[in-house]
PDB file of C-alpha atoms in Angstrom:
ATOM      1  CA  MET B 750      39.463  39.521 -29.036  1.00  0.00           C
ATOM      2  CA  GLU B 751      38.199  42.774 -27.279  1.00  0.00           C
ATOM      3  CA  LYS B 752      34.391  43.187 -27.014  1.00  0.00           C
ATOM      4  CA  THR B 753      32.811  46.109 -28.795  1.00  0.00           C
ATOM      5  CA  ILE B 754      30.832  48.543 -26.763  1.00  0.00           C
ATOM      6  CA  LYS B 755      27.790  47.225 -28.429  1.00  0.00           C
ATOM      7  CA  GLU B 756      28.497  43.827 -27.394  1.00  0.00           C
ATOM      8  CA  MET B 757      28.885  44.854 -23.781  1.00  0.00           C
ATOM      9  CA  ALA B 758      25.559  47.055 -23.648  1.00  0.00           C
ATOM     10  CA  LEU B 759      23.838  43.697 -24.849  1.00  0.00           C
ATOM     11  CA  GLU B 760      25.789  41.644 -22.108  1.00  0.00           C
ATOM     12  CA  ILE B 761      24.589  44.233 -19.441  1.00  0.00           C
ATOM     13  CA  ALA B 762      21.109  44.089 -20.914  1.00  0.00           C
ATOM     14  CA  ALA B 763      21.124  40.240 -20.562  1.00  0.00           C
ATOM     15  CA  LEU B 764      22.503  40.380 -17.109  1.00  0.00           C
ATOM     16  CA  LEU B 765      19.655  42.873 -16.227  1.00  0.00           C
ATOM     17  CA  GLU B 766      17.254  40.197 -17.730  1.00  0.00           C
ATOM     18  CA  ASP B 767      18.730  37.396 -15.710  1.00  0.00           C
ATOM     19  CA  GLY B 768      18.143  39.618 -12.622  1.00  0.00           C
ATOM     20  CA  LYS B 769      14.512  39.926 -13.385  1.00  0.00           C
ATOM     21  CA  GLY B 770      14.625  43.477 -15.167  1.00  0.00           C
ATOM     22  CA  GLN B 771      11.562  43.818 -17.151  1.00  0.00           C
ATOM     23  CA  ASP B 772      11.180  45.205 -20.471  1.00  0.00           C
ATOM     24  CA  VAL B 773      15.155  45.579 -21.082  1.00  0.00           C
ATOM     25  CA  THR B 774      15.677  47.966 -24.037  1.00  0.00           C
ATOM     26  CA  VAL B 775      19.213  48.832 -25.651  1.00  0.00           C
ATOM     27  CA  LEU B 776      19.239  51.869 -27.706  1.00  0.00           C
ATOM     28  CA  ASP B 777      22.265  53.326 -29.653  1.00  0.00           C
ATOM     29  CA  VAL B 778      22.386  56.984 -29.072  1.00  0.00           C
ATOM     30  CA  SER B 779      25.827  57.530 -30.292  1.00  0.00           C
ATOM     31  CA  LYS B 780      24.969  59.553 -33.532  1.00  0.00           C
ATOM     32  CA  LEU B 781      22.756  61.950 -31.101  1.00  0.00           C
ATOM     33  CA  ASN B 782      24.954  63.057 -28.372  1.00  0.00           C
ATOM     34  CA  SER B 783      28.770  63.289 -27.628  1.00  0.00           C
ATOM     35  CA  TRP B 784      28.550  61.923 -24.016  1.00  0.00           C
ATOM     36  CA  THR B 785      27.598  58.343 -24.348  1.00  0.00           C
ATOM     37  CA  ASP B 786      26.701  55.595 -27.109  1.00  0.00           C
ATOM     38  CA  PHE B 787      24.266  53.131 -25.409  1.00  0.00           C
ATOM     39  CA  PHE B 788      21.400  53.453 -23.099  1.00  0.00           C
ATOM     40  CA  VAL B 789      20.401  50.261 -21.437  1.00  0.00           C
ATOM     41  CA  ILE B 790      17.063  50.607 -19.667  1.00  0.00           C
ATOM     42  CA  ALA B 791      15.269  48.243 -17.488  1.00  0.00           C
ATOM     43  CA  THR B 792      12.034  48.513 -15.497  1.00  0.00           C
ATOM     44  CA  ILE B 793      12.720  47.390 -11.622  1.00  0.00           C
ATOM     45  CA  SER B 794      10.158  46.603  -8.800  1.00  0.00           C
ATOM     46  CA  SER B 795      11.891  47.775  -5.787  1.00  0.00           C
ATOM     47  CA  GLY B 796      14.951  49.615  -4.032  1.00  0.00           C
ATOM     48  CA  PRO B 797      16.486  46.107  -3.135  1.00  0.00           C
ATOM     49  CA  HIS B 798      15.949  44.945  -6.715  1.00  0.00           C
ATOM     50  CA  TRP B 799      17.627  47.893  -8.282  1.00  0.00           C
ATOM     51  CA  GLN B 800      20.441  47.212  -5.794  1.00  0.00           C
ATOM     52  CA  GLY B 801      20.654  43.670  -6.643  1.00  0.00           C
ATOM     53  CA  LEU B 802      20.959  44.922 -10.458  1.00  0.00           C
ATOM     54  CA  TYR B 803      23.495  47.565  -9.737  1.00  0.00           C
ATOM     55  CA  LYS B 804      25.484  44.818  -7.792  1.00  0.00           C
ATOM     56  CA  SER B 805      25.331  42.815 -11.199  1.00  0.00           C
ATOM     57  CA  VAL B 806      26.592  45.458 -13.252  1.00  0.00           C
ATOM     58  CA  LYS B 807      29.228  46.558 -10.865  1.00  0.00           C
ATOM     59  CA  ASP B 808      30.574  42.724 -10.815  1.00  0.00           C
ATOM     60  CA  TYR B 809      30.493  42.934 -14.685  1.00  0.00           C
ATOM     61  CA  VAL B 810      32.319  46.033 -14.902  1.00  0.00           C
ATOM     62  CA  LYS B 811      35.276  44.377 -13.106  1.00  0.00           C
ATOM     63  CA  ASP B 812      36.197  42.319 -16.033  1.00  0.00           C
ATOM     64  CA  THR B 813      35.963  44.962 -18.624  1.00  0.00           C
ATOM     65  CA  ASP B 814      37.705  48.426 -19.491  1.00  0.00           C
ATOM     66  CA  LEU B 815      34.436  50.269 -18.219  1.00  0.00           C
ATOM     67  CA  GLU B 816      34.286  52.141 -14.774  1.00  0.00           C
ATOM     68  CA  ILE B 817      31.458  53.409 -12.858  1.00  0.00           C
ATOM     69  CA  HIS B 818      31.446  57.211 -12.954  1.00  0.00           C
ATOM     70  CA  GLN B 819      29.849  59.016  -9.890  1.00  0.00           C
ATOM     71  CA  THR B 820      26.621  60.754 -10.930  1.00  0.00           C
ATOM     72  CA  ARG B 821      25.389  64.158  -9.327  1.00  0.00           C
ATOM     73  CA  ASN B 822      21.815  64.194  -9.065  1.00  0.00           C
ATOM     74  CA  LYS B 823      20.190  67.107  -8.246  1.00  0.00           C
ATOM     75  CA  ALA B 824      17.417  65.019  -6.376  1.00  0.00           C
ATOM     76  CA  PRO B 825      18.454  62.116  -4.292  1.00  0.00           C
ATOM     77  CA  GLN B 826      18.445  58.655  -5.863  1.00  0.00           C
ATOM     78  CA  GLY B 827      15.332  56.684  -4.895  1.00  0.00           C
ATOM     79  CA  ASP B 828      13.601  53.815  -5.975  1.00  0.00           C
ATOM     80  CA  GLU B 829      12.306  55.628  -8.912  1.00  0.00           C
ATOM     81  CA  TRP B 830      15.188  56.101 -11.464  1.00  0.00           C
ATOM     82  CA  ASN B 831      18.693  54.986 -10.787  1.00  0.00           C
ATOM     83  CA  LEU B 832      21.595  55.715 -13.382  1.00  0.00           C
ATOM     84  CA  ILE B 833      24.777  53.958 -13.543  1.00  0.00           C
ATOM     85  CA  ASP B 834      27.135  55.997 -15.848  1.00  0.00           C
ATOM     86  CA  LEU B 835      29.613  53.574 -17.348  1.00  0.00           C
ATOM     87  CA  GLY B 836      30.851  56.482 -19.938  1.00  0.00           C
ATOM     88  CA  PRO B 837      29.946  54.647 -23.285  1.00  0.00           C
ATOM     89  CA  ILE B 838      27.002  52.792 -21.901  1.00  0.00           C
ATOM     90  CA  VAL B 839      24.495  54.485 -19.412  1.00  0.00           C
ATOM     91  CA  VAL B 840      22.226  52.011 -17.236  1.00  0.00           C
ATOM     92  CA  HIS B 841      18.849  53.438 -16.380  1.00  0.00           C
ATOM     93  CA  LEU B 842      16.990  51.415 -13.757  1.00  0.00           C
ATOM     94  CA  MET B 843      13.433  52.614 -13.474  1.00  0.00           C
ATOM     95  CA  SER B 844      10.335  51.876 -11.769  1.00  0.00           C
ATOM     96  CA  GLU B 845       7.474  51.183 -13.920  1.00  0.00           C
ATOM     97  CA  GLU B 846       5.731  54.732 -13.128  1.00  0.00           C
ATOM     98  CA  ALA B 847       9.109  56.561 -13.777  1.00  0.00           C
ATOM     99  CA  ARG B 848       9.662  54.658 -16.971  1.00  0.00           C
ATOM    100  CA  GLY B 849       6.065  55.643 -18.093  1.00  0.00           C
ATOM    101  CA  PHE B 850       6.481  59.277 -16.959  1.00  0.00           C
ATOM    102  CA  TYR B 851       9.819  60.013 -18.708  1.00  0.00           C
ATOM    103  CA  GLU B 852       9.329  57.793 -21.760  1.00  0.00           C
ATOM    104  CA  LEU B 853      13.011  57.763 -22.492  1.00  0.00           C
ATOM    105  CA  GLU B 854      12.458  55.607 -25.825  1.00  0.00           C
ATOM    106  CA  LYS B 855      10.136  58.233 -27.126  1.00  0.00           C
ATOM    107  CA  LEU B 856      12.505  61.184 -25.807  1.00  0.00           C
ATOM    108  CA  TRP B 857      15.242  59.443 -27.757  1.00  0.00           C
ATOM    109  CA  HIS B 858      13.393  57.939 -30.517  1.00  0.00           C
ATOM    110  CA  ALA B 859      15.732  59.058 -33.087  1.00  0.00           C
ATOM    111  CA  GLY B 860      18.118  56.487 -31.629  1.00  0.00           C
ATOM    112  CA  GLU B 861      18.582  52.787 -32.808  1.00  0.00           C
ATOM    113  CA  LYS B 862      16.641  50.543 -30.728  1.00  0.00           C
ATOM    114  CA  ILE B 863      18.873  47.391 -31.038  1.00  0.00           C
ATOM    115  CA  LYS B 864      17.004  45.098 -28.159  1.00  0.00           C
ATOM    116  CA  GLY B 865      13.689  45.346 -26.770  1.00  0.00           C
TER     117      GLY B 865
END
């Protein structure tokens, strides 16, 4: 039986928690935009930490119909906020400072919080 996008978003969230991502949240934003269905948001502690989590997501994607889309950022990606665009799921790996500053959960408050 094929997994739903929601199930995959929750599995990615579990992967991030296993990799010591903090305060992992999954938001259903499918009714709020046309470009993605779920945000998976996690707080990371360092550059090597996000790189390790990115590798976990990349390995997970190999066994699914998802693929990583290259993103074009106006600012270079650093250790503050890294985005992994999987199409129907967008993973946000953010430092504590960036997460507090951008407050994605408040910005997308109309989305349904399904984890976190």
